[in-house]
Amino acid sequence: MEFVDLGPGEYDRAKKVFDRAKHPGFIGRETYFRCASGGRACIAVIDGVDSGIALVTKNKLVALSVVTAAQGKGVGPSLMQRLQPQWVSSILERVSFFERLGYTCVGAPAVGKNGKHATQLMQLTGVAAPPKDAAPK
């Protein structure tokens, strides 16, 4: 697995990964630009294929998505380990994933802006175990 940090002008590449991963919310150009220029926009590449993406700004994870074909291969944990944001706003269905990575819930869940997904603020408090298939360094 390789990682590519994207620049502010690479929204179209990022959007393709979000679309292929069926990301539950819309990530527009402004949000992407804010992350890519003042934070991080990182894509995981497996065998030449963009397989996952994470956006971080102000030390908070804005979005994390992995394409279906790459799920279960350590892409999400690897992106999180690489970027190590202090804060995550997780949809409730993914809270246990972030707990395994060392995050704990802060406060009560809130209904998302779009009214579709309840979200949970989480903070990194522990050390995540390396992804199962990660090669030793």
mmCIF file of N, CA, C and O in Angstrom, residues 31-128:
data_model
loop_
_atom_site.group_PDB
_atom_site.id
_atom_site.type_symbol
_atom_site.label_atom_id
_atom_site.label_comp_id
_atom_site.label_asym_id
_atom_site.label_seq_id
_atom_site.Cartn_x
_atom_site.Cartn_y
_atom_site.Cartn_z
ATOM 1 N N THR A 31 -14.852 22.185 1.075
ATOM 2 C CA THR A 31 -14.374 21.323 2.159
ATOM 3 C C THR A 31 -13.067 20.660 1.769
ATOM 4 O O THR A 31 -12.108 20.642 2.547
ATOM 5 N N TYR A 32 -13.007 20.130 0.558
ATOM 6 C CA TYR A 32 -11.786 19.484 0.092
ATOM 7 C C TYR A 32 -10.627 20.480 0.089
ATOM 8 O O TYR A 32 -9.538 20.186 0.588
ATOM 9 N N PHE A 33 -10.856 21.668 -0.473
ATOM 10 C CA PHE A 33 -9.800 22.675 -0.575
ATOM 11 C C PHE A 33 -9.278 23.057 0.812
ATOM 12 O O PHE A 33 -8.074 23.187 1.025
ATOM 13 N N ARG A 34 -10.189 23.231 1.770
ATOM 14 C CA ARG A 34 -9.794 23.587 3.132
ATOM 15 C C ARG A 34 -8.870 22.511 3.725
ATOM 16 O O ARG A 34 -7.863 22.816 4.361
ATOM 17 N N CYS A 35 -9.212 21.257 3.494
ATOM 18 C CA CYS A 35 -8.386 20.161 4.013
ATOM 19 C C CYS A 35 -7.056 20.057 3.274
ATOM 20 O O CYS A 35 -6.000 19.924 3.904
ATOM 21 N N ALA A 36 -7.100 20.101 1.961
ATOM 22 C CA ALA A 36 -5.888 19.915 1.160
ATOM 23 C C ALA A 36 -4.911 21.072 1.310
ATOM 24 O O ALA A 36 -3.698 20.878 1.198
ATOM 25 N N SER A 37 -5.412 22.277 1.591
ATOM 26 C CA SER A 37 -4.511 23.420 1.698
ATOM 27 C C SER A 37 -4.085 23.717 3.134
ATOM 28 O O SER A 37 -2.978 24.190 3.366
ATOM 29 N N GLY A 38 -4.936 23.435 4.110
ATOM 30 C CA GLY A 38 -4.591 23.752 5.493
ATOM 31 C C GLY A 38 -4.471 22.543 6.392
ATOM 32 O O GLY A 38 -4.212 22.676 7.591
ATOM 33 N N GLY A 39 -4.669 21.366 5.848
ATOM 34 C CA GLY A 39 -4.607 20.132 6.626
ATOM 35 C C GLY A 39 -3.956 19.058 5.780
ATOM 36 O O GLY A 39 -2.872 19.259 5.250
ATOM 37 N N ARG A 40 -4.671 17.944 5.610
ATOM 38 C CA ARG A 40 -4.156 16.845 4.788
ATOM 39 C C ARG A 40 -5.280 16.225 3.983
ATOM 40 O O ARG A 40 -6.394 16.060 4.473
ATOM 41 N N ALA A 41 -4.972 15.851 2.766
ATOM 42 C CA ALA A 41 -5.832 15.036 1.913
ATOM 43 C C ALA A 41 -4.938 13.908 1.429
ATOM 44 O O ALA A 41 -3.964 14.139 0.723
ATOM 45 N N CYS A 42 -5.245 12.691 1.843
ATOM 46 C CA CYS A 42 -4.357 11.561 1.562
ATOM 47 C C CYS A 42 -5.143 10.409 0.957
ATOM 48 O O CYS A 42 -6.217 10.051 1.446
ATOM 49 N N ILE A 43 -4.587 9.828 -0.093
ATOM 50 C CA ILE A 43 -5.197 8.676 -0.756
ATOM 51 C C ILE A 43 -4.303 7.458 -0.540
ATOM 52 O O ILE A 43 -3.077 7.553 -0.618
ATOM 53 N N ALA A 44 -4.937 6.318 -0.261
ATOM 54 C CA ALA A 44 -4.228 5.043 -0.194
ATOM 55 C C ALA A 44 -4.352 4.377 -1.559
ATOM 56 O O ALA A 44 -5.441 4.314 -2.129
ATOM 57 N N VAL A 45 -3.238 3.895 -2.068
ATOM 58 C CA VAL A 45 -3.190 3.278 -3.389
ATOM 59 C C VAL A 45 -2.725 1.831 -3.240
ATOM 60 O O VAL A 45 -1.688 1.565 -2.630
ATOM 61 N N ILE A 46 -3.527 0.901 -3.786
ATOM 62 C CA ILE A 46 -3.171 -0.516 -3.782
ATOM 63 C C ILE A 46 -3.082 -0.985 -5.227
ATOM 64 O O ILE A 46 -4.051 -0.872 -5.981
ATOM 65 N N ASP A 47 -1.919 -1.499 -5.593
ATOM 66 C CA ASP A 47 -1.690 -1.985 -6.960
ATOM 67 C C ASP A 47 -2.118 -0.964 -8.014
ATOM 68 O O ASP A 47 -2.768 -1.300 -9.007
ATOM 69 N N GLY A 48 -1.771 0.290 -7.775
ATOM 70 C CA GLY A 48 -2.058 1.350 -8.737
ATOM 71 C C GLY A 48 -3.483 1.875 -8.726
ATOM 72 O O GLY A 48 -3.838 2.710 -9.546
ATOM 73 N N VAL A 49 -4.317 1.389 -7.807
ATOM 74 C CA VAL A 49 -5.722 1.795 -7.749
ATOM 75 C C VAL A 49 -5.967 2.624 -6.485
ATOM 76 O O VAL A 49 -5.619 2.187 -5.383
ATOM 77 N N ASP A 50 -6.565 3.811 -6.652
ATOM 78 C CA ASP A 50 -6.943 4.632 -5.505
ATOM 79 C C ASP A 50 -8.017 3.882 -4.727
ATOM 80 O O ASP A 50 -9.104 3.633 -5.234
ATOM 81 N N SER A 51 -7.691 3.492 -3.488
ATOM 82 C CA SER A 51 -8.558 2.582 -2.738
ATOM 83 C C SER A 51 -9.179 3.172 -1.485
ATOM 84 O O SER A 51 -10.105 2.594 -0.923
ATOM 85 N N GLY A 52 -8.674 4.297 -1.024
ATOM 86 C CA GLY A 52 -9.228 4.926 0.164
ATOM 87 C C GLY A 52 -8.761 6.360 0.250
ATOM 88 O O GLY A 52 -7.769 6.738 -0.382
ATOM 89 N N ILE A 53 -9.498 7.159 1.018
ATOM 90 C CA ILE A 53 -9.149 8.570 1.151
ATOM 91 C C ILE A 53 -9.491 9.054 2.545
ATOM 92 O O ILE A 53 -10.460 8.593 3.154
ATOM 93 N N ALA A 54 -8.671 9.972 3.044
ATOM 94 C CA ALA A 54 -8.937 10.619 4.332
ATOM 95 C C ALA A 54 -8.647 12.108 4.189
ATOM 96 O O ALA A 54 -7.673 12.501 3.541
ATOM 97 N N LEU A 55 -9.511 12.912 4.788
ATOM 98 C CA LEU A 55 -9.337 14.363 4.822
ATOM 99 C C LEU A 55 -9.259 14.800 6.275
ATOM 100 O O LEU A 55 -10.098 14.404 7.088
ATOM 101 N N VAL A 56 -8.283 15.632 6.597
ATOM 102 C CA VAL A 56 -8.092 16.138 7.957
ATOM 103 C C VAL A 56 -7.844 17.634 7.889
ATOM 104 O O VAL A 56 -7.105 18.113 7.022
ATOM 105 N N THR A 57 -8.463 18.376 8.800
ATOM 106 C CA THR A 57 -8.156 19.797 8.977
ATOM 107 C C THR A 57 -8.303 20.139 10.446
ATOM 108 O O THR A 57 -9.150 19.572 11.140
ATOM 109 N N LYS A 58 -7.454 21.044 10.910
ATOM 110 C CA LYS A 58 -7.458 21.462 12.317
ATOM 111 C C LYS A 58 -7.405 20.257 13.261
ATOM 112 O O LYS A 58 -8.082 20.219 14.273
ATOM 113 N N ASN A 59 -6.629 19.257 12.858
ATOM 114 C CA ASN A 59 -6.414 18.036 13.645
ATOM 115 C C ASN A 59 -7.697 17.228 13.859
ATOM 116 O O ASN A 59 -7.815 16.478 14.817
ATOM 117 N N LYS A 60 -8.671 17.398 12.963
ATOM 118 C CA LYS A 60 -9.930 16.655 13.042
ATOM 119 C C LYS A 60 -10.183 15.941 11.716
ATOM 120 O O LYS A 60 -10.062 16.543 10.645
ATOM 121 N N LEU A 61 -10.544 14.667 11.810
ATOM 122 C CA LEU A 61 -10.899 13.907 10.618
ATOM 123 C C LEU A 61 -12.207 14.442 10.058
ATOM 124 O O LEU A 61 -13.215 14.503 10.758
ATOM 125 N N VAL A 62 -12.189 14.843 8.810
ATOM 126 C CA VAL A 62 -13.381 15.358 8.138
ATOM 127 C C VAL A 62 -14.078 14.228 7.390
ATOM 128 O O VAL A 62 -15.300 14.147 7.368
ATOM 129 N N ALA A 63 -13.305 13.343 6.784
ATOM 130 C CA ALA A 63 -13.885 12.235 6.021
ATOM 131 C C ALA A 63 -12.872 11.106 5.889
ATOM 132 O O ALA A 63 -11.672 11.349 5.766
ATOM 133 N N LEU A 64 -13.392 9.880 5.917
ATOM 134 C CA LEU A 64 -12.596 8.677 5.688
ATOM 135 C C LEU A 64 -13.488 7.713 4.917
ATOM 136 O O LEU A 64 -14.590 7.393 5.362
ATOM 137 N N SER A 65 -13.025 7.285 3.753
ATOM 138 C CA SER A 65 -13.791 6.335 2.951
ATOM 139 C C SER A 65 -12.854 5.345 2.277
ATOM 140 O O SER A 65 -11.770 5.715 1.834
ATOM 141 N N VAL A 66 -13.322 4.108 2.199
ATOM 142 C CA VAL A 66 -12.567 3.038 1.553
ATOM 143 C C VAL A 66 -13.487 2.363 0.538
ATOM 144 O O VAL A 66 -14.626 2.029 0.859
ATOM 145 N N VAL A 67 -12.990 2.155 -0.681
ATOM 146 C CA VAL A 67 -13.799 1.494 -1.698
ATOM 147 C C VAL A 67 -14.089 0.061 -1.254
ATOM 148 O O VAL A 67 -13.305 -0.559 -0.541
ATOM 149 N N THR A 68 -15.230 -0.454 -1.672
ATOM 150 C CA THR A 68 -15.698 -1.763 -1.221
ATOM 151 C C THR A 68 -14.664 -2.867 -1.451
ATOM 152 O O THR A 68 -14.422 -3.683 -0.565
ATOM 153 N N ALA A 69 -14.038 -2.880 -2.603
ATOM 154 C CA ALA A 69 -13.083 -3.932 -2.939
ATOM 155 C C ALA A 69 -11.869 -3.939 -2.007
ATOM 156 O O ALA A 69 -11.201 -4.957 -1.859
ATOM 157 N N ALA A 70 -11.584 -2.809 -1.358
ATOM 158 C CA ALA A 70 -10.411 -2.720 -0.485
ATOM 159 C C ALA A 70 -10.759 -2.815 0.994
ATOM 160 O O ALA A 70 -9.860 -2.828 1.841
ATOM 161 N N GLN A 71 -12.036 -2.907 1.320
ATOM 162 C CA GLN A 71 -12.422 -2.997 2.726
ATOM 163 C C GLN A 71 -11.926 -4.311 3.310
ATOM 164 O O GLN A 71 -11.915 -5.340 2.650
ATOM 165 N N GLY A 72 -11.491 -4.246 4.560
ATOM 166 C CA GLY A 72 -10.947 -5.425 5.232
ATOM 167 C C GLY A 72 -9.476 -5.666 4.938
ATOM 168 O O GLY A 72 -8.909 -6.665 5.384
ATOM 169 N N LYS A 73 -8.844 -4.763 4.207
ATOM 170 C CA LYS A 73 -7.426 -4.916 3.867
ATOM 171 C C LYS A 73 -6.535 -3.948 4.642
ATOM 172 O O LYS A 73 -5.380 -3.758 4.291
ATOM 173 N N GLY A 74 -7.082 -3.297 5.660
ATOM 174 C CA GLY A 74 -6.285 -2.405 6.490
ATOM 175 C C GLY A 74 -6.123 -0.993 5.953
ATOM 176 O O GLY A 74 -5.314 -0.229 6.465
ATOM 177 N N VAL A 75 -6.909 -0.633 4.940
ATOM 178 C CA VAL A 75 -6.773 0.698 4.338
ATOM 179 C C VAL A 75 -7.181 1.795 5.319
ATOM 180 O O VAL A 75 -6.440 2.761 5.531
ATOM 181 N N GLY A 76 -8.352 1.665 5.928
ATOM 182 C CA GLY A 76 -8.823 2.682 6.867
ATOM 183 C C GLY A 76 -7.885 2.861 8.047
ATOM 184 O O GLY A 76 -7.442 3.986 8.331
ATOM 185 N N PRO A 77 -7.536 1.772 8.755
ATOM 186 C CA PRO A 77 -6.591 1.911 9.866
ATOM 187 C C PRO A 77 -5.233 2.479 9.433
ATOM 188 O O PRO A 77 -4.624 3.257 10.156
ATOM 189 N N SER A 78 -4.774 2.111 8.240
ATOM 190 C CA SER A 78 -3.485 2.621 7.764
ATOM 191 C C SER A 78 -3.550 4.125 7.509
ATOM 192 O O SER A 78 -2.605 4.856 7.843
ATOM 193 N N LEU A 79 -4.636 4.590 6.926
ATOM 194 C CA LEU A 79 -4.796 6.032 6.717
ATOM 195 C C LEU A 79 -4.850 6.771 8.052
ATOM 196 O O LEU A 79 -4.227 7.815 8.231
ATOM 197 N N MET A 80 -5.585 6.210 9.005
ATOM 198 C CA MET A 80 -5.696 6.848 10.316
ATOM 199 C C MET A 80 -4.342 6.863 11.030
ATOM 200 O O MET A 80 -3.977 7.860 11.659
ATOM 201 N N GLN A 81 -3.588 5.784 10.922
ATOM 202 C CA GLN A 81 -2.274 5.714 11.558
ATOM 203 C C GLN A 81 -1.329 6.735 10.918
ATOM 204 O O GLN A 81 -0.523 7.359 11.598
ATOM 205 N N ARG A 82 -1.447 6.910 9.619
ATOM 206 C CA ARG A 82 -0.588 7.867 8.911
ATOM 207 C C ARG A 82 -0.916 9.310 9.291
ATOM 208 O O ARG A 82 -0.028 10.123 9.499
ATOM 209 N N LEU A 83 -2.202 9.640 9.387
ATOM 210 C CA LEU A 83 -2.608 11.024 9.624
ATOM 211 C C LEU A 83 -2.750 11.375 11.098
ATOM 212 O O LEU A 83 -2.582 12.520 11.477
ATOM 213 N N GLN A 84 -3.128 10.428 11.924
ATOM 214 C CA GLN A 84 -3.267 10.570 13.368
ATOM 215 C C GLN A 84 -4.003 11.843 13.812
ATOM 216 O O GLN A 84 -3.473 12.627 14.601
ATOM 217 N N PRO A 85 -5.236 12.051 13.347
ATOM 218 C CA PRO A 85 -5.986 13.214 13.835
ATOM 219 C C PRO A 85 -6.356 13.033 15.303
ATOM 220 O O PRO A 85 -6.612 11.909 15.751
ATOM 221 N N GLN A 86 -6.382 14.109 16.043
ATOM 222 C CA GLN A 86 -6.740 14.061 17.461
ATOM 223 C C GLN A 86 -8.238 13.848 17.643
ATOM 224 O O GLN A 86 -8.675 13.257 18.616
ATOM 225 N N TRP A 87 -9.031 14.353 16.696
ATOM 226 C CA TRP A 87 -10.490 14.337 16.805
ATOM 227 C C TRP A 87 -11.133 13.670 15.602
ATOM 228 O O TRP A 87 -10.632 13.774 14.488
ATOM 229 N N VAL A 88 -12.276 13.020 15.839
ATOM 230 C CA VAL A 88 -13.069 12.375 14.797
ATOM 231 C C VAL A 88 -14.536 12.661 15.098
ATOM 232 O O VAL A 88 -14.951 12.626 16.247
ATOM 233 N N SER A 89 -15.296 12.966 14.062
ATOM 234 C CA SER A 89 -16.745 13.029 14.196
ATOM 235 C C SER A 89 -17.278 11.853 13.386
ATOM 236 O O SER A 89 -17.374 11.915 12.169
ATOM 237 N N SER A 90 -17.596 10.765 14.075
ATOM 238 C CA SER A 90 -17.943 9.505 13.423
ATOM 239 C C SER A 90 -19.455 9.323 13.317
ATOM 240 O O SER A 90 -20.188 9.676 14.236
ATOM 241 N N ILE A 91 -19.895 8.721 12.212
ATOM 242 C CA ILE A 91 -21.289 8.284 12.181
ATOM 243 C C ILE A 91 -21.388 7.124 13.168
ATOM 244 O O ILE A 91 -20.413 6.402 13.398
ATOM 245 N N LEU A 92 -22.562 6.979 13.790
ATOM 246 C CA LEU A 92 -22.694 5.997 14.871
ATOM 247 C C LEU A 92 -22.343 4.578 14.443
ATOM 248 O O LEU A 92 -21.801 3.805 15.230
ATOM 249 N N GLU A 93 -22.610 4.243 13.189
ATOM 250 C CA GLU A 93 -22.333 2.900 12.700
ATOM 251 C C GLU A 93 -20.836 2.579 12.680
ATOM 252 O O GLU A 93 -20.445 1.422 12.565
ATOM 253 N N ARG A 94 -19.985 3.595 12.783
ATOM 254 C CA ARG A 94 -18.535 3.386 12.698
ATOM 255 C C ARG A 94 -17.794 3.679 14.007
ATOM 256 O O ARG A 94 -16.566 3.651 14.045
ATOM 257 N N VAL A 95 -18.518 3.951 15.080
ATOM 258 C CA VAL A 95 -17.879 4.259 16.361
ATOM 259 C C VAL A 95 -16.959 3.128 16.808
ATOM 260 O O VAL A 95 -15.827 3.364 17.245
ATOM 261 N N SER A 96 -17.394 1.884 16.688
ATOM 262 C CA SER A 96 -16.566 0.760 17.156
ATOM 263 C C SER A 96 -15.252 0.669 16.375
ATOM 264 O O SER A 96 -14.218 0.291 16.932
ATOM 265 N N PHE A 97 -15.270 1.023 15.094
ATOM 266 C CA PHE A 97 -14.045 1.045 14.284
ATOM 267 C C PHE A 97 -13.033 2.008 14.907
ATOM 268 O O PHE A 97 -11.865 1.669 15.107
ATOM 269 N N PHE A 98 -13.491 3.217 15.237
ATOM 270 C CA PHE A 98 -12.585 4.215 15.805
ATOM 271 C C PHE A 98 -12.162 3.857 17.230
ATOM 272 O O PHE A 98 -11.045 4.163 17.632
ATOM 273 N N GLU A 99 -13.034 3.198 17.968
ATOM 274 C CA GLU A 99 -12.650 2.742 19.313
ATOM 275 C C GLU A 99 -11.473 1.770 19.233
ATOM 276 O O GLU A 99 -10.559 1.821 20.054
ATOM 277 N N ARG A 100 -11.493 0.883 18.239
ATOM 278 C CA ARG A 100 -10.385 -0.065 18.054
ATOM 279 C C ARG A 100 -9.082 0.658 17.726
ATOM 280 O O ARG A 100 -7.991 0.120 17.926
ATOM 281 N N LEU A 101 -9.196 1.886 17.213
ATOM 282 C CA LEU A 101 -8.002 2.659 16.853
ATOM 283 C C LEU A 101 -7.534 3.576 17.981
ATOM 284 O O LEU A 101 -6.618 4.371 17.789
ATOM 285 N N GLY A 102 -8.176 3.490 19.151
ATOM 286 C CA GLY A 102 -7.731 4.268 20.295
ATOM 287 C C GLY A 102 -8.524 5.529 20.578
ATOM 288 O O GLY A 102 -8.106 6.352 21.390
ATOM 289 N N TYR A 103 -9.684 5.688 19.943
ATOM 290 C CA TYR A 103 -10.529 6.865 20.167
ATOM 291 C C TYR A 103 -11.605 6.549 21.201
ATOM 292 O O TYR A 103 -12.079 5.411 21.279
ATOM 293 N N THR A 104 -11.986 7.556 21.973
ATOM 294 C CA THR A 104 -13.079 7.403 22.933
ATOM 295 C C THR A 104 -14.121 8.486 22.673
ATOM 296 O O THR A 104 -13.804 9.592 22.205
ATOM 297 N N CYS A 105 -15.366 8.170 22.998
ATOM 298 C CA CYS A 105 -16.484 9.089 22.780
ATOM 299 C C CYS A 105 -16.395 10.261 23.750
ATOM 300 O O CYS A 105 -16.038 10.100 24.907
ATOM 301 N N VAL A 106 -16.756 11.439 23.239
ATOM 302 C CA VAL A 106 -16.801 12.657 24.039
ATOM 303 C C VAL A 106 -18.209 13.216 23.920
ATOM 304 O O VAL A 106 -18.650 13.590 22.834
ATOM 305 N N GLY A 107 -18.944 13.246 25.032
ATOM 306 C CA GLY A 107 -20.304 13.775 25.003
ATOM 307 C C GLY A 107 -21.288 12.822 24.360
ATOM 308 O O GLY A 107 -20.980 11.657 24.071
ATOM 309 N N ALA A 108 -22.490 13.333 24.129
ATOM 310 C CA ALA A 108 -23.574 12.541 23.548
ATOM 311 C C ALA A 108 -23.577 12.677 22.026
ATOM 312 O O ALA A 108 -23.102 13.684 21.495
ATOM 313 N N PRO A 109 -24.117 11.677 21.328
ATOM 314 C CA PRO A 109 -24.236 11.780 19.872
ATOM 315 C C PRO A 109 -25.140 12.955 19.472
ATOM 316 O O PRO A 109 -25.998 13.373 20.242
ATOM 317 N N ALA A 110 -24.942 13.449 18.275
ATOM 318 C CA ALA A 110 -25.752 14.543 17.739
ATOM 319 C C ALA A 110 -26.283 14.145 16.370
ATOM 320 O O ALA A 110 -25.658 13.367 15.654
ATOM 321 N N VAL A 111 -27.433 14.698 16.001
ATOM 322 C CA VAL A 111 -27.988 14.440 14.672
ATOM 323 C C VAL A 111 -27.193 15.265 13.676
ATOM 324 O O VAL A 111 -26.926 16.452 13.899
ATOM 325 N N GLY A 112 -26.783 14.625 12.579
ATOM 326 C CA GLY A 112 -25.985 15.303 11.563
ATOM 327 C C GLY A 112 -26.733 16.439 10.895
ATOM 328 O O GLY A 112 -27.957 16.534 10.960
ATOM 329 N N LYS A 113 -25.988 17.325 10.241
ATOM 330 C CA LYS A 113 -26.566 18.488 9.564
ATOM 331 C C LYS A 113 -27.603 18.091 8.526
ATOM 332 O O LYS A 113 -28.581 18.780 8.322
ATOM 333 N N ASN A 114 -27.380 16.963 7.861
ATOM 334 C CA ASN A 114 -28.320 16.533 6.828
ATOM 335 C C ASN A 114 -29.507 15.769 7.409
ATOM 336 O O ASN A 114 -30.402 15.370 6.689
ATOM 337 N N GLY A 115 -29.483 15.542 8.725
ATOM 338 C CA GLY A 115 -30.583 14.856 9.382
ATOM 339 C C GLY A 115 -30.595 13.354 9.174
ATOM 340 O O GLY A 115 -31.444 12.661 9.714
ATOM 341 N N LYS A 116 -29.659 12.830 8.413
ATOM 342 C CA LYS A 116 -29.646 11.403 8.093
ATOM 343 C C LYS A 116 -28.809 10.585 9.066
ATOM 344 O O LYS A 116 -29.176 9.485 9.429
ATOM 345 N N HIS A 117 -27.674 11.120 9.466
ATOM 346 C CA HIS A 117 -26.739 10.331 10.260
ATOM 347 C C HIS A 117 -26.481 10.992 11.608
ATOM 348 O O HIS A 117 -26.116 12.156 11.666
ATOM 349 N N ALA A 118 -26.649 10.230 12.670
ATOM 350 C CA ALA A 118 -26.228 10.711 13.986
ATOM 351 C C ALA A 118 -24.709 10.578 14.033
ATOM 352 O O ALA A 118 -24.140 9.623 13.500
ATOM 353 N N THR A 119 -24.052 11.559 14.645
ATOM 354 C CA THR A 119 -22.596 11.545 14.712
ATOM 355 C C THR A 119 -22.131 11.590 16.161
ATOM 356 O O THR A 119 -22.830 12.084 17.040
ATOM 357 N N GLN A 120 -20.941 11.076 16.365
ATOM 358 C CA GLN A 120 -20.344 11.032 17.694
ATOM 359 C C GLN A 120 -18.955 11.653 17.638
ATOM 360 O O GLN A 120 -18.112 11.215 16.856
ATOM 361 N N LEU A 121 -18.732 12.666 18.469
ATOM 362 C CA LEU A 121 -17.402 13.252 18.579
ATOM 363 C C LEU A 121 -16.518 12.288 19.369
ATOM 364 O O LEU A 121 -16.936 11.758 20.403
ATOM 365 N N MET A 122 -15.301 12.073 18.874
ATOM 366 C CA MET A 122 -14.374 11.148 19.517
ATOM 367 C C MET A 122 -12.985 11.777 19.565
ATOM 368 O O MET A 122 -12.618 12.548 18.677
ATOM 369 N N GLN A 123 -12.243 11.422 20.604
ATOM 370 C CA GLN A 123 -10.891 11.939 20.782
ATOM 371 C C GLN A 123 -9.901 10.784 20.896
ATOM 372 O O GLN A 123 -10.190 9.776 21.536
ATOM 373 N N LEU A 124 -8.743 10.973 20.299
ATOM 374 C CA LEU A 124 -7.686 9.971 20.387
ATOM 375 C C LEU A 124 -7.113 9.992 21.798
ATOM 376 O O LEU A 124 -6.587 11.003 22.255
ATOM 377 N N THR A 125 -7.256 8.874 22.499
ATOM 378 C CA THR A 125 -6.762 8.797 23.873
ATOM 379 C C THR A 125 -5.837 7.616 24.087
ATOM 380 O O THR A 125 -5.154 7.544 25.093
ATOM 381 N N GLY A 126 -5.826 6.696 23.158
ATOM 382 C CA GLY A 126 -4.993 5.502 23.296
ATOM 383 C C GLY A 126 -4.091 5.345 22.101
ATOM 384 O O GLY A 126 -4.045 6.175 21.204
ATOM 385 N N VAL A 127 -3.394 4.259 22.085
ATOM 386 C CA VAL A 127 -2.510 3.935 20.970
ATOM 387 C C VAL A 127 -3.154 2.807 20.194
ATOM 388 O O VAL A 127 -3.503 1.775 20.757
ATOM 389 N N ALA A 128 -3.322 3.017 18.917
ATOM 390 C CA ALA A 128 -3.940 2.002 18.069
ATOM 391 C C ALA A 128 -2.948 0.891 17.761
ATOM 392 O O ALA A 128 -1.751 1.127 17.619
#
